[in-house]
PDB file of C-alpha atoms in Angstrom:
ATOM      1  CA  MET A   1      -0.130   0.231   0.374  1.00  0.00           C
ATOM      2  CA  GLU A   2       2.932   2.321   0.617  1.00  0.00           C
ATOM      3  CA  TYR A   3       4.101   2.007  -3.073  1.00  0.00           C
ATOM      4  CA  VAL A   4       0.723   2.861  -3.918  1.00  0.00           C
ATOM      5  CA  ASN A   5       0.082   6.337  -1.245  1.00  0.00           C
ATOM      6  CA  GLN A   6       3.850   6.610  -3.305  1.00  0.00           C
ATOM      7  CA  ALA A   7       3.272   6.611  -6.736  1.00  0.00           C
ATOM      8  CA  ILE A   8      -0.039   8.651  -6.010  1.00  0.00           C
ATOM      9  CA  ASP A   9       2.205  11.256  -4.733  1.00  0.00           C
ATOM     10  CA  ALA A  10       4.154  11.684  -7.425  1.00  0.00           C
ATOM     11  CA  LEU A  11       0.763  12.072  -9.484  1.00  0.00           C
ATOM     12  CA  LYS A  12       0.054  14.728  -7.404  1.00  0.00           C
ATOM     13  CA  ASP A  13       3.691  16.660  -7.821  1.00  0.00           C
ATOM     14  CA  GLY A  14       4.099  15.918 -11.476  1.00  0.00           C
ATOM     15  CA  PHE A  15       0.607  18.072 -12.295  1.00  0.00           C
ATOM     16  CA  GLY A  16       0.997  19.959  -9.683  1.00  0.00           C
ATOM     17  CA  GLN A  17       4.335  21.419 -11.217  1.00  0.00           C
ATOM     18  CA  ILE A  18       3.007  21.114 -15.296  1.00  0.00           C
ATOM     19  CA  ASN A  19      -0.159  22.951 -14.251  1.00  0.00           C
ATOM     20  CA  HIS A  20       1.346  26.720 -14.871  1.00  0.00           C
ATOM     21  CA  PRO A  21       1.056  28.429 -17.931  1.00  0.00           C
ATOM     22  CA  GLN A  22       4.665  27.421 -18.928  1.00  0.00           C
ATOM     23  CA  GLY A  23       4.088  23.674 -18.743  1.00  0.00           C
ATOM     24  CA  LEU A  24      -0.044  23.754 -19.433  1.00  0.00           C
ATOM     25  CA  ILE A  25       1.537  25.627 -22.790  1.00  0.00           C
ATOM     26  CA  ILE A  26       4.414  23.283 -23.654  1.00  0.00           C
ATOM     27  CA  ALA A  27       1.037  20.357 -22.753  1.00  0.00           C
ATOM     28  CA  LEU A  28      -1.266  21.647 -25.535  1.00  0.00           C
ATOM     29  CA  ILE A  29       1.725  22.410 -27.893  1.00  0.00           C
ATOM     30  CA  ALA A  30       2.255  18.068 -27.645  1.00  0.00           C
ATOM     31  CA  ALA A  31      -1.352  17.505 -27.885  1.00  0.00           C
ATOM     32  CA  LEU A  32      -2.224  19.588 -30.923  1.00  0.00           C
ATOM     33  CA  LEU A  33       1.067  17.671 -32.560  1.00  0.00           C
ATOM     34  CA  MET A  34      -0.093  13.875 -31.708  1.00  0.00           C
ATOM     35  CA  PRO A  35      -1.696  11.946 -34.017  1.00  0.00           C
ATOM     36  CA  SER A  36      -2.582   9.541 -31.896  1.00  0.00           C
ATOM     37  CA  TRP A  37      -2.442   7.815 -28.685  1.00  0.00           C
ATOM     38  CA  LYS A  38       0.094   5.513 -30.407  1.00  0.00           C
ATOM     39  CA  GLN A  39       2.671   9.016 -29.659  1.00  0.00           C
ATOM     40  CA  TRP A  40       1.217   9.793 -25.933  1.00  0.00           C
ATOM     41  CA  LEU A  41       4.580   8.590 -24.430  1.00  0.00           C
ATOM     42  CA  ILE A  42       6.826   9.670 -26.594  1.00  0.00           C
ATOM     43  CA  MET A  43       5.135  13.182 -26.324  1.00  0.00           C
ATOM     44  CA  ALA A  44       5.323  13.250 -22.901  1.00  0.00           C
ATOM     45  CA  LEU A  45       8.843  12.648 -23.353  1.00  0.00           C
ATOM     46  CA  LEU A  46       9.595  15.619 -25.771  1.00  0.00           C
ATOM     47  CA  ALA A  47       7.582  18.143 -23.593  1.00  0.00           C
ATOM     48  CA  THR A  48       9.152  17.065 -20.578  1.00  0.00           C
ATOM     49  CA  ALA A  49      12.715  17.457 -22.561  1.00  0.00           C
ATOM     50  CA  ALA A  50      11.537  20.811 -23.723  1.00  0.00           C
ATOM     51  CA  HIS A  51      10.128  22.094 -20.021  1.00  0.00           C
ATOM     52  CA  ILE A  52      13.791  21.273 -19.126  1.00  0.00           C
ATOM     53  CA  ALA A  53      15.413  23.140 -21.858  1.00  0.00           C
ATOM     54  CA  VAL A  54      13.310  26.027 -21.090  1.00  0.00           C
ATOM     55  CA  ASN A  55      14.063  25.905 -17.439  1.00  0.00           C
ATOM     56  CA  TYR A  56      17.178  25.934 -17.434  1.00  0.00           C
ATOM     57  CA  LEU A  57      18.181  27.383 -20.974  1.00  0.00           C
ATOM     58  CA  PRO A  58      18.857  30.500 -19.703  1.00  0.00           C
ATOM     59  CA  GLY A  59      21.636  29.843 -16.555  1.00  0.00           C
ATOM     60  CA  ILE A  60      23.571  28.313 -19.165  1.00  0.00           C
ATOM     61  CA  LEU A  61      23.503  31.084 -21.886  1.00  0.00           C
ATOM     62  CA  GLN A  62      24.677  33.270 -18.721  1.00  0.00           C
ATOM     63  CA  GLY A  63      27.697  31.062 -17.948  1.00  0.00           C
ATOM     64  CA  HIS A  64      25.772  29.036 -15.040  1.00  0.00           C
ATOM     65  CA  GLY A  65      26.594  25.686 -16.084  1.00  0.00           C
ATOM     66  CA  LEU A  66      24.539  22.169 -16.476  1.00  0.00           C
ATOM     67  CA  PRO A  67      22.483  20.726 -13.988  1.00  0.00           C
ATOM     68  CA  ASN A  68      23.702  18.487 -12.013  1.00  0.00           C
ATOM     69  CA  PHE A  69      22.530  15.147 -13.971  1.00  0.00           C
ATOM     70  CA  MET A  70      24.006  13.173 -11.396  1.00  0.00           C
ATOM     71  CA  GLU A  71      21.350  14.176  -8.449  1.00  0.00           C
ATOM     72  CA  GLN A  72      18.154  11.923  -7.580  1.00  0.00           C
ATOM     73  CA  ALA A  73      16.670  15.664  -6.810  1.00  0.00           C
ATOM     74  CA  PHE A  74      16.837  15.879 -10.788  1.00  0.00           C
ATOM     75  CA  TRP A  75      15.709  12.005 -11.924  1.00  0.00           C
ATOM     76  CA  THR A  76      12.979  13.094  -9.431  1.00  0.00           C
ATOM     77  CA  GLN A  77      11.504  16.343 -10.488  1.00  0.00           C
ATOM     78  CA  THR A  78      12.082  15.010 -14.221  1.00  0.00           C
ATOM     79  CA  LEU A  79      10.039  12.864 -13.565  1.00  0.00           C
ATOM     80  CA  ALA A  80       7.209  14.642 -11.540  1.00  0.00           C
ATOM     81  CA  TYR A  81       7.381  16.960 -14.898  1.00  0.00           C
ATOM     82  CA  PHE A  82       7.021  13.089 -17.403  1.00  0.00           C
ATOM     83  CA  LEU A  83       4.375  11.699 -15.458  1.00  0.00           C
ATOM     84  CA  GLY A  84       2.443  15.941 -14.783  1.00  0.00           C
ATOM     85  CA  TYR A  85       2.588  15.742 -18.965  1.00  0.00           C
ATOM     86  CA  LEU A  86       1.100  12.553 -18.767  1.00  0.00           C
ATOM     87  CA  ILE A  87      -2.156  13.440 -17.510  1.00  0.00           C
ATOM     88  CA  ILE A  88      -2.228  17.239 -19.196  1.00  0.00           C
ATOM     89  CA  ILE A  89      -1.152  15.866 -22.720  1.00  0.00           C
ATOM     90  CA  GLY A  90      -4.182  12.941 -21.816  1.00  0.00           C
ATOM     91  CA  VAL A  91      -6.793  15.531 -21.350  1.00  0.00           C
ATOM     92  CA  PHE A  92      -5.867  17.506 -24.301  1.00  0.00           C
ATOM     93  CA  PHE A  93      -5.655  15.365 -26.597  1.00  0.00           C
ATOM     94  CA  PHE A  94      -8.727  13.832 -25.108  1.00  0.00           C
ATOM     95  CA  LEU A  95     -10.589  16.445 -25.135  1.00  0.00           C
ATOM     96  CA  LYS A  96      -9.222  17.482 -29.090  1.00  0.00           C
ATOM     97  CA  SER A  97     -10.536  13.949 -30.569  1.00  0.00           C
ATOM     98  CA  LEU A  98     -13.960  15.305 -28.859  1.00  0.00           C
ATOM     99  CA  VAL A  99     -13.806  18.073 -30.390  1.00  0.00           C
ATOM    100  CA  ALA A 100     -12.450  16.354 -33.909  1.00  0.00           C
ATOM    101  CA  ARG A 101     -15.135  13.694 -33.694  1.00  0.00           C
ATOM    102  CA  GLY A 102     -18.157  15.664 -32.601  1.00  0.00           C
ATOM    103  CA  GLY A 103     -17.674  18.303 -35.082  1.00  0.00           C
ATOM    104  CA  GLY A 104     -17.306  15.380 -38.360  1.00  0.00           C
ATOM    105  CA  ALA A 105     -20.554  14.061 -36.886  1.00  0.00           C
ATOM    106  CA  ALA A 106     -22.004  17.376 -36.358  1.00  0.00           C
ATOM    107  CA  LYS A 107     -21.905  17.726 -40.215  1.00  0.00           C
ATOM    108  CA  ALA A 108     -22.950  14.356 -41.467  1.00  0.00           C
ATOM    109  CA  HIS A 109     -26.556  14.780 -40.224  1.00  0.00           C
TER     110      HIS A 109
END
């Protein structure tokens, strides 16, 4: 049961961190570019990479260096981003598929 609680906490953390304008814009773009559910995991992974790049690129360009990839905190944060993007992109793509399907069905009648 402890593992289930940890998994739920990780999902909440990821969703909470992505639920900001930057994360929502990245997720919306990913959902709009996603052609089918088969690309869901890949788009979440690409959105996570884009989020990390947007967060760390200004510091890198200012000469502060790369983030410490060897720390557990970095990878925990990255996993939280990934889980959050899975949720948000899934919701956005589901809504996109409903709108696309609903528009076509309305014209047929």
